[in-house]
Coordinates of C-alpha atoms in Angstrom, one line a residue:
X1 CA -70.3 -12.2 -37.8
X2 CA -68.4 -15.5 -37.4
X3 CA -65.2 -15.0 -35.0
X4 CA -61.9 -15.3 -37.0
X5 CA -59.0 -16.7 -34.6
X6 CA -56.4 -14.8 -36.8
X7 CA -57.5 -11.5 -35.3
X8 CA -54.8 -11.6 -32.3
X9 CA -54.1 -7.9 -31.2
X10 CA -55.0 -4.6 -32.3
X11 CA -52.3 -1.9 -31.2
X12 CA -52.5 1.0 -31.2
X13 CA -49.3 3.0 -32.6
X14 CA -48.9 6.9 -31.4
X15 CA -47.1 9.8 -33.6
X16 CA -47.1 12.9 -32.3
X17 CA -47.1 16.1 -34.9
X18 CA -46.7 19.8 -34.5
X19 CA -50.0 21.8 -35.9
X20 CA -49.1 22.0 -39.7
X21 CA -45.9 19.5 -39.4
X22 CA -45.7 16.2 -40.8
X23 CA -46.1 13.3 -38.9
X24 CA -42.2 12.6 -38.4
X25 CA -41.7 11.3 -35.0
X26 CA -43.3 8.1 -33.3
X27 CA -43.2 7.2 -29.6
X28 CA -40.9 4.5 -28.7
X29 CA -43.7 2.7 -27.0
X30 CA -47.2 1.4 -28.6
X31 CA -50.3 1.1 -26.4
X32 CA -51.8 -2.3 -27.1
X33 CA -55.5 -1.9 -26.5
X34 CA -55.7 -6.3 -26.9
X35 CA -59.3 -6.7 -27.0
X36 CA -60.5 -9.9 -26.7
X37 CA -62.2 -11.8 -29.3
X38 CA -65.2 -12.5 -27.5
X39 CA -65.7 -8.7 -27.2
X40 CA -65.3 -8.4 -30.9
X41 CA -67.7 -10.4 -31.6
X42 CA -70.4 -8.2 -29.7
X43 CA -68.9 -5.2 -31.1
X44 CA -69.3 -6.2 -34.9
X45 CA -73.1 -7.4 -33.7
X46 CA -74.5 -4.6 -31.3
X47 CA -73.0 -1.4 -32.6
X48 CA -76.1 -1.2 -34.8
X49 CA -78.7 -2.2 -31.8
X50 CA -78.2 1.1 -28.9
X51 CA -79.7 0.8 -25.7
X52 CA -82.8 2.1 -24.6
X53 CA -81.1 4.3 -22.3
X54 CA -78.8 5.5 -25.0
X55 CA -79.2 9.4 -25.7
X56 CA -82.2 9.6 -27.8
X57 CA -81.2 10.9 -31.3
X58 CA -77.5 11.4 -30.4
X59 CA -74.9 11.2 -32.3
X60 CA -71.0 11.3 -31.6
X61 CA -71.0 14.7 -34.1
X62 CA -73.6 16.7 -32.3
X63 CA -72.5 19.5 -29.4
X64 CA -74.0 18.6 -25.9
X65 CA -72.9 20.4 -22.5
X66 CA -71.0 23.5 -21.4
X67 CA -67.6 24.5 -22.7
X68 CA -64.4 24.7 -21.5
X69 CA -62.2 27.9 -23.0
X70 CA -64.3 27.5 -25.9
X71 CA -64.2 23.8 -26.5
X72 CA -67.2 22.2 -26.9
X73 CA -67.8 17.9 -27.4
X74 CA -68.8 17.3 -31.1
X75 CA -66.2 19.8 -32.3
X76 CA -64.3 19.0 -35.7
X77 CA -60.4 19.2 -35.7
X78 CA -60.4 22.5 -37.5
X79 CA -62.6 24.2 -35.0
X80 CA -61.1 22.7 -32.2
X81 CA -57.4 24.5 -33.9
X82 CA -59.3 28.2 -34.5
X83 CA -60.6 28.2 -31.1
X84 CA -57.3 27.2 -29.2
X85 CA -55.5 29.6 -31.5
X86 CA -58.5 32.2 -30.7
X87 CA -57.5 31.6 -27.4
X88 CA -54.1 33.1 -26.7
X89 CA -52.1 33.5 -30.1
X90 CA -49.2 32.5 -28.2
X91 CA -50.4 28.8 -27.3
X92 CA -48.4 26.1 -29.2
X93 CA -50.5 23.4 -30.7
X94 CA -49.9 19.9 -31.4
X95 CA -51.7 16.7 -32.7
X96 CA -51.3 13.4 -31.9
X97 CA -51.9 10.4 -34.2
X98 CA -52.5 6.8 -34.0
X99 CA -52.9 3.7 -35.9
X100 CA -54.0 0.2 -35.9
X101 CA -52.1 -2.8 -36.4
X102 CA -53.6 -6.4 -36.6
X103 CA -52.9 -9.5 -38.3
X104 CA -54.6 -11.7 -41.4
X105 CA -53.3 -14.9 -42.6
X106 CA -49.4 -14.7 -40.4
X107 CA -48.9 -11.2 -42.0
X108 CA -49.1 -7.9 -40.2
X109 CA -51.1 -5.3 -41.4
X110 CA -51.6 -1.2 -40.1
X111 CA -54.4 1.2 -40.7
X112 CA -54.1 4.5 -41.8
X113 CA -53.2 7.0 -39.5
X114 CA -55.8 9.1 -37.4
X115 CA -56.2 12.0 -35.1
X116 CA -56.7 11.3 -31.6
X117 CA -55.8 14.4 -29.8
X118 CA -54.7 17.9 -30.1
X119 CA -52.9 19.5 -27.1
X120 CA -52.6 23.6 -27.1
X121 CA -50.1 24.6 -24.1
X122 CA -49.5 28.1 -22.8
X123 CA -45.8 29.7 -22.9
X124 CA -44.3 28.6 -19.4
X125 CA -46.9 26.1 -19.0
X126 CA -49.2 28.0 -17.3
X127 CA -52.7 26.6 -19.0
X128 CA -52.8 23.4 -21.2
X129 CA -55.9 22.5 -23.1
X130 CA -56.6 19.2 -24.8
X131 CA -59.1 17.2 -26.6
X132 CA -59.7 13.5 -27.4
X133 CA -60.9 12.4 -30.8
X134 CA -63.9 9.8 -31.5
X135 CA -61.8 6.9 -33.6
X136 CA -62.0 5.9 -37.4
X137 CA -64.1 5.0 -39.2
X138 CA -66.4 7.9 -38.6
X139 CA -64.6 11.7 -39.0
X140 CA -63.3 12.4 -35.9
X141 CA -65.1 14.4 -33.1
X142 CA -64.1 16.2 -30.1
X143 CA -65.4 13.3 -27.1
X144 CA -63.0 14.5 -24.1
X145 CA -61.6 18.2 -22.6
X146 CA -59.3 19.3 -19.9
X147 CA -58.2 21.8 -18.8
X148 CA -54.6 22.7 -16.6
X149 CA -54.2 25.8 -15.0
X150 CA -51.2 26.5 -12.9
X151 CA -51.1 29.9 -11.3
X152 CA -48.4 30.4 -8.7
X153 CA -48.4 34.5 -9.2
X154 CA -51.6 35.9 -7.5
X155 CA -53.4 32.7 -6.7
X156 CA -57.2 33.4 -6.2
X157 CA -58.7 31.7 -2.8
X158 CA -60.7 28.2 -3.4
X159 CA -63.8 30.5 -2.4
X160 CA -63.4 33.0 -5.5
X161 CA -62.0 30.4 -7.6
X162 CA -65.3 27.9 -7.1
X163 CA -67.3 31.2 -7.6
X164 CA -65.6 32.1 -11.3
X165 CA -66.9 28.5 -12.0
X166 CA -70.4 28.7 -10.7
X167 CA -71.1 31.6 -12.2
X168 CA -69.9 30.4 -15.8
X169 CA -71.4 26.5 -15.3
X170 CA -74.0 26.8 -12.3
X171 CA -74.3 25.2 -9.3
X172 CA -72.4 21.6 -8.9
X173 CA -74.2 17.8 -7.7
X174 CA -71.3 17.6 -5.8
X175 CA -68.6 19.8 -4.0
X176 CA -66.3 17.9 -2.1
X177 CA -63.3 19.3 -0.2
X178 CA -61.0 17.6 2.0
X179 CA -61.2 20.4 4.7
X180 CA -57.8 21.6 5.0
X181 CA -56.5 24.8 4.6
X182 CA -52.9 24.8 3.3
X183 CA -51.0 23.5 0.3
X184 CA -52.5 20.3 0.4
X185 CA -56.4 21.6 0.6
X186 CA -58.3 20.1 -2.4
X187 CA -61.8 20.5 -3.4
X188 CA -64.0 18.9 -6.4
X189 CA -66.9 20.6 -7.9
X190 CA -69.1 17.8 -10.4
X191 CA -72.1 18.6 -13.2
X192 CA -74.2 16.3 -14.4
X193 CA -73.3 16.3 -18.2
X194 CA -76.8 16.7 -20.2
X195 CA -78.0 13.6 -22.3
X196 CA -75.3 11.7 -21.4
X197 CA -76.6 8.3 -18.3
X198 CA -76.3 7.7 -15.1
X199 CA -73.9 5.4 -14.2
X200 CA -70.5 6.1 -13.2
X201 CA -68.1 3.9 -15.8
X202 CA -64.4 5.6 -15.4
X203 CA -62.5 7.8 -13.1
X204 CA -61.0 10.4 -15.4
X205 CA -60.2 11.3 -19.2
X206 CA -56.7 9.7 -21.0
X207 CA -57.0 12.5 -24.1
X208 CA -56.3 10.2 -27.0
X209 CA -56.5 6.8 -25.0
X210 CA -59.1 3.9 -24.9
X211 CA -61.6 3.6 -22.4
X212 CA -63.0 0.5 -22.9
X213 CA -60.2 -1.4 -20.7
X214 CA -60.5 1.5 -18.0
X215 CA -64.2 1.2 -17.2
X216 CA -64.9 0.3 -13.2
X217 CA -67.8 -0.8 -11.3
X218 CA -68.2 -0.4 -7.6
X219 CA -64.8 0.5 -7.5
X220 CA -63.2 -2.7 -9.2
X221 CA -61.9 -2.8 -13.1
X222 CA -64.6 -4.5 -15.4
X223 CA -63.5 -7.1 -17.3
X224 CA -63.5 -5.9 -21.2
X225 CA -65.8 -8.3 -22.3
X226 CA -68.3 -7.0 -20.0
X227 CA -68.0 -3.7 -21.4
X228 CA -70.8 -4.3 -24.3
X229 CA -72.5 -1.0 -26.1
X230 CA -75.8 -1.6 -24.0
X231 CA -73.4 -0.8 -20.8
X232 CA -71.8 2.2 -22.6
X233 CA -74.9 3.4 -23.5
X234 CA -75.5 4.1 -19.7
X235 CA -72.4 5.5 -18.3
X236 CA -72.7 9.2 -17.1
X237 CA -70.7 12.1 -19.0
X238 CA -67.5 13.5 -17.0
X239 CA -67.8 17.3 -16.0
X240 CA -66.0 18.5 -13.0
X241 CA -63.3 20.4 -11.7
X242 CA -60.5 20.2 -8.7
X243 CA -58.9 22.9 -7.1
X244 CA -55.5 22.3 -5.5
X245 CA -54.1 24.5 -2.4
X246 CA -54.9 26.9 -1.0
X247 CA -55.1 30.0 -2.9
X248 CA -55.2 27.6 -5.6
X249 CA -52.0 27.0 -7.9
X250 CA -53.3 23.6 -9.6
X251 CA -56.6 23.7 -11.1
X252 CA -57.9 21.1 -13.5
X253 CA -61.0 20.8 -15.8
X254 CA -62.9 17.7 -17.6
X255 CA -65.3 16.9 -20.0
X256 CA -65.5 13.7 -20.9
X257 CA -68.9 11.8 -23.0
X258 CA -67.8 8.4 -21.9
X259 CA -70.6 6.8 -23.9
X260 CA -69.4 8.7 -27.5
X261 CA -65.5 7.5 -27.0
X262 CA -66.7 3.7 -26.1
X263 CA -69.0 3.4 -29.5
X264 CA -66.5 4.9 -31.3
X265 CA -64.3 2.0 -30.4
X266 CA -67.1 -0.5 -31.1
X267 CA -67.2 0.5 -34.3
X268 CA -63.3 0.8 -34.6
X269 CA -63.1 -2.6 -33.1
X270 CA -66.0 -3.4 -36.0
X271 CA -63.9 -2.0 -38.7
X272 CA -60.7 -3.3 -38.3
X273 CA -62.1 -7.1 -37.6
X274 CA -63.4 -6.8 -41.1
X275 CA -60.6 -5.7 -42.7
X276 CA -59.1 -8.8 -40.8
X277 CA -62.1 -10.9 -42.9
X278 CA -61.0 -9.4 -46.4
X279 CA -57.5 -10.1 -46.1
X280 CA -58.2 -13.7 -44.7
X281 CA -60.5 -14.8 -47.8
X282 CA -59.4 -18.0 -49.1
X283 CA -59.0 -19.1 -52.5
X284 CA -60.7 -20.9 -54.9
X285 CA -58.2 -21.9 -57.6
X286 CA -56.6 -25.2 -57.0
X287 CA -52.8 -25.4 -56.5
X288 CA -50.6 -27.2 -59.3
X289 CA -49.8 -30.7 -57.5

C-alpha cells in the first residue's frame, strides 16, 4: 500500500459510560496515539504475514491462561459484564469508549465509537477489576486484567497471601521481595502466560490504552517504528502479582497478552489508513474553466 502523506494523526478520543447508560460524557483530554507513517506502512503490509514465533493457531478471540475473579483473555463484553456482576452484585460497572480521528483531503474525519475497557469497582473501593478490549475492526476481546485489592481490616501476612495465590495459579518463575518487613515490604510473584513469547516488550497493562508507543528493550523505550508485528509476535504475556506491606493492604493482579493488543492495533492502524485512501480518491470529471 502506497503511503498517503494526508494521514497526519490518529487520536484517540475517550467517553466514559455507566453499564447500560449512554455514552454522554467525554474526557477533557484525548490521547493522541501519532503513529508514524512509516509504521503504517508496515502495519497495512505485515498484519497478514505473522511470525514464526507467533502462537500457532491463535487468535485474539480464543481463551489462553488462568483467570483472575473469573476473567479470562478472549472474553466478549457481555461475559466479561455477567461475570463481574456474578462477582459481588454490589460492584458498579462501567465502560469506557474510544474513537479515532484522522484526516483526508484538509477535512477531519472520526470513527465510530468502540469499547476499550470495562471497570467493575467494589463499594468503598475495596476490589476494582478491569479489562482492556482488542481495537476495531475485529469484535472486541478481553486482551488485559487487573486486579486491586485493598484490605486494611484483617490484612493476611505476605506468607498466607502468596499461598492463596499459589494454590489457585501454581508455583511462580519469579518471586521477588524487597526484604523488609513493615509498611513498605513489597513482593512480586510472575507466571509464564501459556502460548504467549518470550521476550519481555512492556512493564505493565494501561486497560484501554495503546501499547505500541510503551514497548521497551533492555530497559530503553523502542522507537514505534521499530515496533513491527514480527516483534509483537514475540513479546511474552503479563501474569503476575505484587503484594504491598506487610500484612498486606495493597495487592495488585495482571494479565496482559501483549502480542493480541499490539495486532489489534496493526490492524486498527490498517483500517483507519484505508478509510484515509477512500476519502482521498480524486476525481475524474474535469472542472468547468
Amino acid at each position: 500500500m502506497s503511503r498517503l502523506p494526508l494521514f497526519k494523526i490518529l487520536a484517540l478520543s475517550m467517553v466514559v459510560s455507566s453499564c447500560g447508560g449512554s455514552e454522554d460524557s467525554a474526557a477533557s483530554s484525548t490521547e493522541h496515539a501519532s503513529p508514524n507513517d512509516t509504521a503504517i506502512e508496515k502495519s497495512a503490509s505485515q498484519t497478514t504475514q505473522p511470525s514464526a514465533t507467533q502462537p500457532a493457531k491463535r487468535t485474539i478471540g480464543s481463551r489462553i491462561g488462568p483467570d483472575i475473579a473469573g476473567l479470562y483473555l478472549g472474553m466478549t463484553p457481555e461475559e466479561v459484564n455477567a461475570v463481574m456482576k456474578d462477582y459481588d452484585a454490589s460492584i458498579r460497572v462501567q465502560d469506557t469508549s474510544r474513537y479515532f480521528e484522522y484526516n483526508a483531503l484538509g477535512k477531519r474525519y472520526k470513527t465510530d465509537s468502540f469499547l476499550v475497557a470495562t471497570h467493575g469497582q467494589m463499594p468503598g473501593g475495596s476490589v476494582g477489576l478491569s479489562v482492556g478490549y482488542s481495537y476495531p475492526p475485529s469484535e472486541p476481546r478481553v486482551v488485559s486484567i487487573t486486579r486491586g485489592h485493598r484490605q486494611t481490616t484483617e490484612p493476611l501476612t505476605q506468607a498466607d497471601y502468596a499461598k492463596a495465590l499459589i494454590d489457585k495459579y501454581g508455583q511462580p518463575v519469579a518471586d521477588i521481595n524487597n526484604g523488609r518487613t513493615d509498611s513498605r515490604a513489597e513482593r512480586t510473584l510472575k507466571w509464564k502466560l501459556a502460548e504467549t513469547g518470550d521476550t519481555s516488550c512492556v512493564l505493565g497493562a494501561s486497560i484501554g490504552n495503546s501499547v505500541l508507543d510503551r514497548f521497551v528493550k533492555e530497559g530503553r523505550k523502542m522507537a514505534t517504528v521499530d515496533v513491527t508485528p514480527d516483534y509483537a509476535a514475540q513479546c511474552a504475556g503479563l501474569f503476575e502479582y505484587t503484594l504491598r506491606g506487610e500484612p498486606v493492604t495493597n495487592a495488585s493482579g495482571t494479565i496482559f497478552d501483549v502480542w493480541a493488543q499490539a495486532k489489534s492495533e496493526f490492524e486498527a492502524q490498517a483500517w483507519v489508513q484505508q478509510q484515509v485512501a477512500e476519502k482521498s480518491k480524486t476525481g475524474t470529471e474535469a472542472p468547468k474553466l
